[in-house]
Coordinates of C-alpha atoms and ligand atoms in Angstrom, one line a residue:
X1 CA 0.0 0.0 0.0
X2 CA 1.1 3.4 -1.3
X3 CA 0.6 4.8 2.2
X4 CA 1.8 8.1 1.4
X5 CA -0.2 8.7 -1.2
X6 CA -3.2 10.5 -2.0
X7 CA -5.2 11.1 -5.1
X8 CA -7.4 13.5 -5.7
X9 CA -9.7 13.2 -9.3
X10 CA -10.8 16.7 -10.9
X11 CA -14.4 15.7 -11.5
X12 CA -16.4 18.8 -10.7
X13 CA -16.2 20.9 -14.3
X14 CA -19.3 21.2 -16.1
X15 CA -18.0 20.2 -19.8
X16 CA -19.5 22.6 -21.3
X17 CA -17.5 21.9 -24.8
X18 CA -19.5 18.2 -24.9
X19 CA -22.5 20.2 -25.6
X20 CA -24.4 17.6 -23.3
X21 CA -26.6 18.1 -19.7
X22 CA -24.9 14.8 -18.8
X23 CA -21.7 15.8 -16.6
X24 CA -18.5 15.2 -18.9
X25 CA -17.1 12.4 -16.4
X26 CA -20.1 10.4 -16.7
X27 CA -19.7 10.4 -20.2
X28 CA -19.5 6.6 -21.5
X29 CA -15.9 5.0 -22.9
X30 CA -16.1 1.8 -23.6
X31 CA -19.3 1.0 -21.5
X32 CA -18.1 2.5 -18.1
X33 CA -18.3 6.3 -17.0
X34 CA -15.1 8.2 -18.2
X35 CA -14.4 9.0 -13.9
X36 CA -14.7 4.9 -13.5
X37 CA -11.8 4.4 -15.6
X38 CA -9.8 6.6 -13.9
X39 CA -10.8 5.6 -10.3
X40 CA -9.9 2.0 -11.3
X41 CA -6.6 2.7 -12.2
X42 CA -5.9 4.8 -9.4
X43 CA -7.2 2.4 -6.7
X44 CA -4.9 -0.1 -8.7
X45 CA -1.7 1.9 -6.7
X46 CA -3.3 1.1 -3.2
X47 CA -3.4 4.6 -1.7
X48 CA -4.2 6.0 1.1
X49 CA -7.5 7.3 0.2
X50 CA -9.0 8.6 -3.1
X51 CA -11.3 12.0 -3.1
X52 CA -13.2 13.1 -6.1
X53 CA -14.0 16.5 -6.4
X54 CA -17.2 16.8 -7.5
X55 CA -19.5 20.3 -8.7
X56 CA -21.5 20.3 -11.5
X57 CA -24.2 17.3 -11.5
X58 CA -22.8 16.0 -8.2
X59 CA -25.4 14.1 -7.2
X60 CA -25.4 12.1 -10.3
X61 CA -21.6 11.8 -10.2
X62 CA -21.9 9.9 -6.5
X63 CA -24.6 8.0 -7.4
X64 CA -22.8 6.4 -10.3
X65 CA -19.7 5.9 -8.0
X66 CA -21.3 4.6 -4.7
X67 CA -19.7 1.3 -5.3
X68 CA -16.3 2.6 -5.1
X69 CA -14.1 3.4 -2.4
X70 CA -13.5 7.0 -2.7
X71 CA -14.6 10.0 -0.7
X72 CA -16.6 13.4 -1.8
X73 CA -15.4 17.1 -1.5
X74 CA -17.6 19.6 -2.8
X75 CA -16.8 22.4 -5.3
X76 CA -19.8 24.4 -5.4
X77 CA -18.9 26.9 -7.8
X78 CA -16.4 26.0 -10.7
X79 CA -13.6 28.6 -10.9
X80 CA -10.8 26.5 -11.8
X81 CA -8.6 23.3 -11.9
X82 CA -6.8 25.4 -8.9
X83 CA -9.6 26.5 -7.1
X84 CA -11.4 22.8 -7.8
X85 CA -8.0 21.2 -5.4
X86 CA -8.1 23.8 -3.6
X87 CA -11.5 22.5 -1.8
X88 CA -9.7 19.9 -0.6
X89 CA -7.4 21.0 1.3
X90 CA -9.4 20.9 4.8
X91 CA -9.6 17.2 4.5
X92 CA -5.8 16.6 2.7
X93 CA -3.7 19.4 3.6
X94 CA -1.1 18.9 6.1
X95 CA -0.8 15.4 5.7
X96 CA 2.6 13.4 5.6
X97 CA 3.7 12.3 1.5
X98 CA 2.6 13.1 -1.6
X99 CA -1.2 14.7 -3.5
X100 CA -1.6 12.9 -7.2
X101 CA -3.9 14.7 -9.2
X102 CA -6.0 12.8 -11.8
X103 CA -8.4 14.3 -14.6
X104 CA -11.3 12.5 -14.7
X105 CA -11.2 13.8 -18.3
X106 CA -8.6 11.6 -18.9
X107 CA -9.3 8.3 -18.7
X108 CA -6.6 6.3 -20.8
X109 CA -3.8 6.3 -18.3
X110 CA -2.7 3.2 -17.2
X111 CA -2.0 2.4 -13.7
X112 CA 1.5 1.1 -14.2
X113 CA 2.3 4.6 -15.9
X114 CA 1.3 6.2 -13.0
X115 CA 3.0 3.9 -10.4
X116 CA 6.3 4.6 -12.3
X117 CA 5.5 8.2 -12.5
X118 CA 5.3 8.1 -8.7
X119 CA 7.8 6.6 -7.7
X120 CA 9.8 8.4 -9.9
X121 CA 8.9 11.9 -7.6
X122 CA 9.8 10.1 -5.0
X123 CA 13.2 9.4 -5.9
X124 CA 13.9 13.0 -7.8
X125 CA 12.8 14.6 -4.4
X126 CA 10.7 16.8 -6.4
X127 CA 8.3 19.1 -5.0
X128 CA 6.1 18.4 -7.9
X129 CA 6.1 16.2 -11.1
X130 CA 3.8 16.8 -14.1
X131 CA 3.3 14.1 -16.9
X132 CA 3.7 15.9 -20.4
X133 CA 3.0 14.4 -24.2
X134 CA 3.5 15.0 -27.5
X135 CA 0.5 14.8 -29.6
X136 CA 0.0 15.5 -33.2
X137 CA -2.7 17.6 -33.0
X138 CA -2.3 19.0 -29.4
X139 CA -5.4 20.8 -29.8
X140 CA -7.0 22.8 -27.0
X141 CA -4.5 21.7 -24.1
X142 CA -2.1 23.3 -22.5
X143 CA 1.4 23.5 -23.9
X144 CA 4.6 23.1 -22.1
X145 CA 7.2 25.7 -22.3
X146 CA 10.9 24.8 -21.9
X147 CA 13.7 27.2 -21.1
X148 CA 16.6 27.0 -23.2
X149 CA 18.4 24.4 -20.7
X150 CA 14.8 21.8 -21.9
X151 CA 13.9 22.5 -18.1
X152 CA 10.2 23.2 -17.5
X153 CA 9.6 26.5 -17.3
X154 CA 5.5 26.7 -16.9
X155 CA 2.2 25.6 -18.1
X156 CA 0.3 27.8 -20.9
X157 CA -3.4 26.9 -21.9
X158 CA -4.3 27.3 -25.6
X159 CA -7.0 30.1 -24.9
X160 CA -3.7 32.1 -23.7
X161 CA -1.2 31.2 -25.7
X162 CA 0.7 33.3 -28.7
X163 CA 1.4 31.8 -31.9
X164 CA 4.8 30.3 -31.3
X165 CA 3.2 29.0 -27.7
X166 CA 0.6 27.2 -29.8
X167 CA 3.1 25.7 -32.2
X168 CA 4.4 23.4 -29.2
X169 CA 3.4 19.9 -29.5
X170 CA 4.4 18.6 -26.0
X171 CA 1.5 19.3 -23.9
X172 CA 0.6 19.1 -20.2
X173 CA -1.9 15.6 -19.3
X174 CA -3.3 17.1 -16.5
X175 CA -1.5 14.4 -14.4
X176 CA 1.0 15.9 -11.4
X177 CA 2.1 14.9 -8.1
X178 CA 3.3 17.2 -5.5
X179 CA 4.2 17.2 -1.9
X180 CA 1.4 17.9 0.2
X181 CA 3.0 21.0 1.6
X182 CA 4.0 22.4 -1.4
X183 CA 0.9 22.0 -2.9
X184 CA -1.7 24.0 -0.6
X185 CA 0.5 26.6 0.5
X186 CA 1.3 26.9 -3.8
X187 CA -2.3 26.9 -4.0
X188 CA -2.4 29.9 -1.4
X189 CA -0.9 32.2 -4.1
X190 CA -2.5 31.8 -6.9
X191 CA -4.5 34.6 -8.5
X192 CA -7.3 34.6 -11.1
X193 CA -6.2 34.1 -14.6
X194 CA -6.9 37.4 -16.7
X195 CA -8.3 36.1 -19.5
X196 CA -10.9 33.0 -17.9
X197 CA -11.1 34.4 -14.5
X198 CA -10.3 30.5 -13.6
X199 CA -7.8 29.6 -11.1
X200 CA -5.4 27.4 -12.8
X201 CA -3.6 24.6 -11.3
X202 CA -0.4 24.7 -13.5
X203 CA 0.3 28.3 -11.9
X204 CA 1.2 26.3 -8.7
X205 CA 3.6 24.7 -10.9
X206 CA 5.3 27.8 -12.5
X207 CA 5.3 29.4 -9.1
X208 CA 7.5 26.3 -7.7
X209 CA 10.0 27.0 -10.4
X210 CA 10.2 30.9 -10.4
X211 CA 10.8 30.3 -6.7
X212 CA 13.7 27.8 -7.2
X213 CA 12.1 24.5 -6.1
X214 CA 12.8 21.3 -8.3
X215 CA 9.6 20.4 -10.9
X216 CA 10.3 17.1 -12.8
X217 CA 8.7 17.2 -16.4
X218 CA 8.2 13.5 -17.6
X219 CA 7.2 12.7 -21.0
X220 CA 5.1 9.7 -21.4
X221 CA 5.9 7.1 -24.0
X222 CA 2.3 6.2 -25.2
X223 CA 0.7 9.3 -25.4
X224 CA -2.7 7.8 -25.9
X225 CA -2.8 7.4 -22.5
X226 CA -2.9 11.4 -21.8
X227 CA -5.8 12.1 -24.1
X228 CA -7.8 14.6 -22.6
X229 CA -11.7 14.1 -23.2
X230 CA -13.1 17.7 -23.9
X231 CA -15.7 16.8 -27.2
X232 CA -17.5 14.4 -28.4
X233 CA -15.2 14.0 -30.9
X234 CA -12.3 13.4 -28.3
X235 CA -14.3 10.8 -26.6
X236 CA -14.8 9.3 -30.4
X237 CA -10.9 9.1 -30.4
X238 CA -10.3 7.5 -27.5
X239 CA -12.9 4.9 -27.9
X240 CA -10.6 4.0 -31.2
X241 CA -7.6 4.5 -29.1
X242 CA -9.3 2.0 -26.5
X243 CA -10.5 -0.7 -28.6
X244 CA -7.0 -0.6 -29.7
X245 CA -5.2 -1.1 -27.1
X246 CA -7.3 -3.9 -25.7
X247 CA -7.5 -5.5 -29.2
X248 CA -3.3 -5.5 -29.0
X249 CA -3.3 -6.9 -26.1
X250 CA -5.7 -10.0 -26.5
X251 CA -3.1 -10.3 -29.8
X252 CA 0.3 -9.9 -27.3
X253 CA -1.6 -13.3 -25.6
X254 CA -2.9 -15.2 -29.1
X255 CA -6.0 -14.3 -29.7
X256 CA -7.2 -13.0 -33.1
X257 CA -9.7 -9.8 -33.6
X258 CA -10.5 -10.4 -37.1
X259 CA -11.7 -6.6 -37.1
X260 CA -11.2 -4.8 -34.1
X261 CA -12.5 -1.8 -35.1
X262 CA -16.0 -3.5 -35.1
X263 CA -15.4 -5.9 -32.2
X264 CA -16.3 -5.1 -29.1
X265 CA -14.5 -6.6 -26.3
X266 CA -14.9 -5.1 -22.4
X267 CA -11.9 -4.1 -20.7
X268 CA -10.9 -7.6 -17.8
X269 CA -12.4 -10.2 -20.3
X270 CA -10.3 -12.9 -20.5
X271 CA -10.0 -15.4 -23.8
X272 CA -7.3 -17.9 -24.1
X273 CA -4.6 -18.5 -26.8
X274 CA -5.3 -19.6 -30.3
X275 CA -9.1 -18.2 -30.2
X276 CA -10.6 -16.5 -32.7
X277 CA -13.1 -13.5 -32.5
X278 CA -14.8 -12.9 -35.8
X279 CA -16.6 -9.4 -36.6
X280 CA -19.4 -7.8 -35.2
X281 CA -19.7 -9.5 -31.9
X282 CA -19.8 -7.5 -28.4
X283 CA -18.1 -9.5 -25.3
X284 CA -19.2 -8.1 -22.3
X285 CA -18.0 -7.4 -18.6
X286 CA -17.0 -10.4 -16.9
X287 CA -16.6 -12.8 -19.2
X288 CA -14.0 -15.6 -19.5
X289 CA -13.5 -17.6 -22.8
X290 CA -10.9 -21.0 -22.9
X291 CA -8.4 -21.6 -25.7
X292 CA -9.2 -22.4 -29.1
X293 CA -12.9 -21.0 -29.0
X294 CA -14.3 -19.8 -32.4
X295 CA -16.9 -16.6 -31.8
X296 CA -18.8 -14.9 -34.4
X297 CA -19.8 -13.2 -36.6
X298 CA -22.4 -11.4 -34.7
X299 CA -22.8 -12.6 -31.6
X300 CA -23.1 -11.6 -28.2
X301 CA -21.5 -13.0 -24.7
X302 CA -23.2 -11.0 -21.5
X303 CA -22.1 -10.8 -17.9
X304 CA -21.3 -14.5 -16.5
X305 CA -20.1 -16.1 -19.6
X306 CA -17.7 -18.9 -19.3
X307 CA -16.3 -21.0 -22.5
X308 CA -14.6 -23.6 -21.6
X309 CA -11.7 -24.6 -24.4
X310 CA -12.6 -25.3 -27.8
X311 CA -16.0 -24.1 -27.4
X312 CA -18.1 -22.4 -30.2
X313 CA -20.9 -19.5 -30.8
X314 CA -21.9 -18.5 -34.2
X315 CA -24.0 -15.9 -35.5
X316 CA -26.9 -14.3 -33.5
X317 CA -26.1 -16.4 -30.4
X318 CA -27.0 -14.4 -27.2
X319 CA -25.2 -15.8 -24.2
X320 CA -25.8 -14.8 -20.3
X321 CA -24.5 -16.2 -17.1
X322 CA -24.0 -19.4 -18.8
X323 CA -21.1 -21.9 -19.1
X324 CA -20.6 -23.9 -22.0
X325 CA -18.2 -26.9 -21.7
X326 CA -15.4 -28.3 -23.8
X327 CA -15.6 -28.7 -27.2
X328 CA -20.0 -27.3 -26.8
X329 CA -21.2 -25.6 -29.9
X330 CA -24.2 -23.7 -30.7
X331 CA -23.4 -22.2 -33.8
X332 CA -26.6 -20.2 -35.0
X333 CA -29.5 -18.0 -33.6
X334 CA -30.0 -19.0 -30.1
X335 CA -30.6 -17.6 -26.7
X336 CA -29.1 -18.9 -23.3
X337 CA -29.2 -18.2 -20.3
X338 CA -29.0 -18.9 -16.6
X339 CA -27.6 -22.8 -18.3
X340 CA -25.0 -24.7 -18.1
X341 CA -24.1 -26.9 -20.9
X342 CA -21.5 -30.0 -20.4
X343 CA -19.3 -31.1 -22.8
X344 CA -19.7 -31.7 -26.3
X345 CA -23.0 -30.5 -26.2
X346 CA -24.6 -29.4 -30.1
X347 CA -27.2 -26.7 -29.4
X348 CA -28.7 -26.7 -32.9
X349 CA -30.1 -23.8 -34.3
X350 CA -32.8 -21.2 -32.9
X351 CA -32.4 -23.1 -29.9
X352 CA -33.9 -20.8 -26.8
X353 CA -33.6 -21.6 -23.0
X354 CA -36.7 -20.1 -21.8
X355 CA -35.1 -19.0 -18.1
X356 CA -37.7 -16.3 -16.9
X357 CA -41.0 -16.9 -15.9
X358 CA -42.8 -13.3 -16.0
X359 CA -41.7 -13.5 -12.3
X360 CA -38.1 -15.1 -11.9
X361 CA -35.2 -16.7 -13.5
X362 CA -34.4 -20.2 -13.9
X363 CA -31.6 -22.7 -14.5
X364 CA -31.1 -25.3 -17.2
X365 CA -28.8 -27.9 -17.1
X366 CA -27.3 -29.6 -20.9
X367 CA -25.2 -32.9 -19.7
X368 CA -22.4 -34.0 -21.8
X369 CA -22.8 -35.0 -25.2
X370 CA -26.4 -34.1 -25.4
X371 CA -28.0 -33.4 -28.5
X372 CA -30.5 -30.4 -28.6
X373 CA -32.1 -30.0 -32.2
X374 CA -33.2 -26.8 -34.1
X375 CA -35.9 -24.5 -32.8
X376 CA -36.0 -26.4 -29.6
X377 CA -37.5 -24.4 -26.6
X378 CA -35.8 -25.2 -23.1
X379 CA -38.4 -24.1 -20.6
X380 CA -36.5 -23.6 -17.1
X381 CA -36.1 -25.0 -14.5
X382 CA -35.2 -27.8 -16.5
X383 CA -32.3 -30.6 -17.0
X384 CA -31.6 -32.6 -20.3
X385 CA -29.6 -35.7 -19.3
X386 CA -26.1 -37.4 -20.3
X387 CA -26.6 -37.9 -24.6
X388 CA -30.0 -37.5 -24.2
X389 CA -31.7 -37.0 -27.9
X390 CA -34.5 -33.3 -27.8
X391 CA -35.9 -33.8 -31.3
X392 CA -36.2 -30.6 -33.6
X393 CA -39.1 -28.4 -33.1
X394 CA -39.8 -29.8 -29.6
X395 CA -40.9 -27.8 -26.4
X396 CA -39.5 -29.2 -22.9
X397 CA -42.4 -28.1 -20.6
X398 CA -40.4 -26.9 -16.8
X399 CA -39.9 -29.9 -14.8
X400 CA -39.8 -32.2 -17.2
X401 CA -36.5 -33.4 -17.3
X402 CA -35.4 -35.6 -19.9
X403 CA -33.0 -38.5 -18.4
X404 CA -29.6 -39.8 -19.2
X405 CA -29.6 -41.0 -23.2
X406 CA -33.8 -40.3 -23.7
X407 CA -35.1 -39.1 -27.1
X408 CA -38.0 -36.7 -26.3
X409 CA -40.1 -35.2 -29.6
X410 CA -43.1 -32.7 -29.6
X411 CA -45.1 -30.3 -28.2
X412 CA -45.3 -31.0 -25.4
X413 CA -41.7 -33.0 -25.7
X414 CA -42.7 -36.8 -25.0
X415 CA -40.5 -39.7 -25.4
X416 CA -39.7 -41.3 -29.0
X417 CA -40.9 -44.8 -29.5
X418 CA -38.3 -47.1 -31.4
X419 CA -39.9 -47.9 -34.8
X420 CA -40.4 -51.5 -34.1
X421 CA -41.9 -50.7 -31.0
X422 CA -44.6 -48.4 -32.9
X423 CA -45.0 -51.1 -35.4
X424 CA -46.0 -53.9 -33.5
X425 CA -48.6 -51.1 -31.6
X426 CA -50.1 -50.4 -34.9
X427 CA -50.7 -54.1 -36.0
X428 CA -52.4 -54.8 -33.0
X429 CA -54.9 -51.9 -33.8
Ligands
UD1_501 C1 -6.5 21.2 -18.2 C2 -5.2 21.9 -17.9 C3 -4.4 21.8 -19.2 C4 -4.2 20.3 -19.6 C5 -5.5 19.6 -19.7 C6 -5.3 18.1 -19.8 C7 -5.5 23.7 -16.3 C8 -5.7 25.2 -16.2 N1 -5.4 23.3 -17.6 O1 -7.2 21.9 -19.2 O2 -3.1 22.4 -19.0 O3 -3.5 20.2 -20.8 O4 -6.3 19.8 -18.5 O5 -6.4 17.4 -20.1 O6 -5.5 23.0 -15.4 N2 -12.5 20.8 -13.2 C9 -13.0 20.9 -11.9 N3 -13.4 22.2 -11.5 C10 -13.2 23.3 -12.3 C11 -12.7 23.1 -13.6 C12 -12.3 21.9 -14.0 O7 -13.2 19.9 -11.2 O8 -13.5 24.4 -11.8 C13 -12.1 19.4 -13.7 C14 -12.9 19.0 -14.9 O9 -14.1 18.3 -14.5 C15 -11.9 18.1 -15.6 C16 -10.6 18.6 -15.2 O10 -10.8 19.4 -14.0 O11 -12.0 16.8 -15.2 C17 -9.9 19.5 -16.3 O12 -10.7 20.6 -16.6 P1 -10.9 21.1 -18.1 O13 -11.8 22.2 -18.0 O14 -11.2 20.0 -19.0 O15 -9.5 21.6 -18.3 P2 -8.7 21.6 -19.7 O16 -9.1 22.8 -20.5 O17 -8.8 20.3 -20.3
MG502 MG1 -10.0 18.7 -20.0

């Protein structure tokens, strides 16, 4: 545990640049609020505690992060990235170690960077480290000027700079750490910026250097990580950027995106080596997928999944909280959920698990080696036995299990007489 450590997220501005009521930080990458990305990562480095300023749509900003350890401090009125930490201090000033400040605007950073980053200020002995870039297009984001030793000089946003100042490429990320001390009484001093009227953070920093102390500038390799959110079109790049990223690193491991950029694969799902996922198909939160499974075109793994190696879902398969054993397959236009399926189980196609009841959910069980036909309706609670046989077109009634190596047909499913068996009835007739 980083026990020295705070963090403190910036997550109180109003966003007015997304041209949306919805507070920018609750603005959806990848399928999780912008701030939630950024709280992960931090909580990843174990600190002492993690306080989110929060302003504009407050209420909504706790309620979507009630689940996470983190604490509150108000900034009623928004006057400022300085003025925003600066509500902080009665609960964090004077404390022992170090303040890192996050954006929740910037919600690509990776918790390892930041670990290095920090331990790096601890070992300069800085009183305060910034995280710079170089972007292409560095857009509306504050540059970093250099005196002619390449030392950081200060911080200047794009709304104030001159034409040369604009020019500059390396830009700040809105990621710093500083000693507490130096920090508030830095924050003590700073006056309203003449163009905004804003209190701006980075004046702490240029203050620390006009009065001598040490600032550390530290450019960060992959500068997709500092990409600041501030449009819609910003939050369109870093979805890209995103789905990237994850895409390379299910490849790093052996998995093949046949087209990441329209696959959609949440971040912590897990899918083992040699498996393939074809376009089109969205893998959802909390899903775990073996080696060697084959998924897609078009289909869709919910919350709960688990494929087992060798596994198989084709096109228009909707799977939720279900596990599907070795070497299972159900290759076209079906719906499970709430079921387990053994191994070597063929789900033919259409096949639907009927799990809710207009009141609850319910489980269905698929024993190894069973054979389920086409356009067979499961209706839960409901198990289908060791190689049982479920004819096509049947319905399995709840309750009605069909045992161990059974052949059921119908509507209502019933059990398949042998053809001499049926024979021998129908001379007797
Ligand atoms: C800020 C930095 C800029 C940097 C960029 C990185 C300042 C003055 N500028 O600019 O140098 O390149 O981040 O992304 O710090 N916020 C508050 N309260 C406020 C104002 C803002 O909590 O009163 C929060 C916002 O919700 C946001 C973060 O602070 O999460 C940054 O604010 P934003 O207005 O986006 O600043 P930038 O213009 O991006
Ligand atoms: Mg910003």
């Amino acid at each position: 545990m980083a026990s020295d450590l705070d963090i403190l997220i910036l997550a109180a501005g109003r966003g007015t640049r997304m041209k949306s009521d919805l507070p920018k930080v609750l603005h959806s990458l990848h399928g999780q609020p912008l701030i939630q990305h950024v709280v992960e990562e931090g909580a990843l480095l174990k600190p002492r505690e993690i306080g989110l300023i929060v302003g504009h749509g407050r209420d909504l900003v706790k309620a979507a992060m009630k689940s996470h350890a983190v604490s509150f401090v108000t900034q009623k009125e928004q006057k400022g990235t300085g003025h925003a930490i600066k509500c902080s201090a009665r609960r964090f000033a004077g404390r022992s170690g170090h303040i890192m400040v996050l954006s929740g605007d910037v919600p690509l950073l990776r918790a390892a960077t930041i670990r290095t980053f920090y331990q790096r200020h601890k070992r300069s002995k800085a009183a305060a480290s910034v995280i710079t870039a170089t972007l292409e297009h560095p857009g509306s984001l504050g540059r970093i000027i250099r005196d002619g030793r390449g030392r950081l000089e200060r911080i200047v946003e794009a709304r104030d700079a001159d034409f040369s100042e604009l020019a500059i490429r390396e830009i700040n990320s809105g990621i710093y750490i500083f000693k507490n001390e130096a920090l508030y009484e830095g924050l003590r001093k700073i006056k309203a910026n003449k163009n905004s009227g804003e209190f701006y953070l980075t004046d702490v920093i240029k203050d620390l250097v006009a009065s001598g102390e040490k600032v550390s500038a530290t450019a960060i390799s992959d500068p997709t990580e500092a990409m600041g959110i501030n449009t819609l079109s910003d939050l369109e790049a870093a979805q890209q950027a995103l789905r990237k990223r994850i895409a390379f690193e299910h490849a790093a491991a052996g998995v093949e995106f046949v087209d990441p950029s329209s696959t959609f694969v949440a971040k912590g799902v897990t899918i083992g080596a040699g498996s393939v996922v074809w376009p089109f198909s969205v893998i959802m939160g909390d899903v775990n997928i073996g080696a060697r499974c084959r998924i897609g075109p078009f289909a869709h793994l919910r919350e709960g999944t688990v494929l087992e190696d060798g596994a198989a879902v084709g096109n228009f398969v909707e799977i939720k909280n279900s596990t599907l054993g070795k070497g299972s397959l159900a290759l076209h236009l079906s719906y499970l959920g709430d079921t387990t399926l053994g191994r070597d189980v063929n789900v033919g196609a259409g096949v639907i698990t009927a799990n809710f009841d207009g009141e609850s959910k319910h489980v269905t069980n698929i024993q190894d080696g069973a054979f389920v036909g086409s356009g067979v309706v499961l209706v839960a609670p409901v198990d289908v036995g060791k190689g049982a046989v479920v004819a096509a077109g049947a319905v399995v009634p709840a309750g009605q299990d069909v045992g161990a190596g059974q052949r059921v047909a119908g509507v209502p499913a019933k059990p398949m007489v042998p053809k001499k068996k049926r024979k021998k009835r129908e001379q007797k007739k």
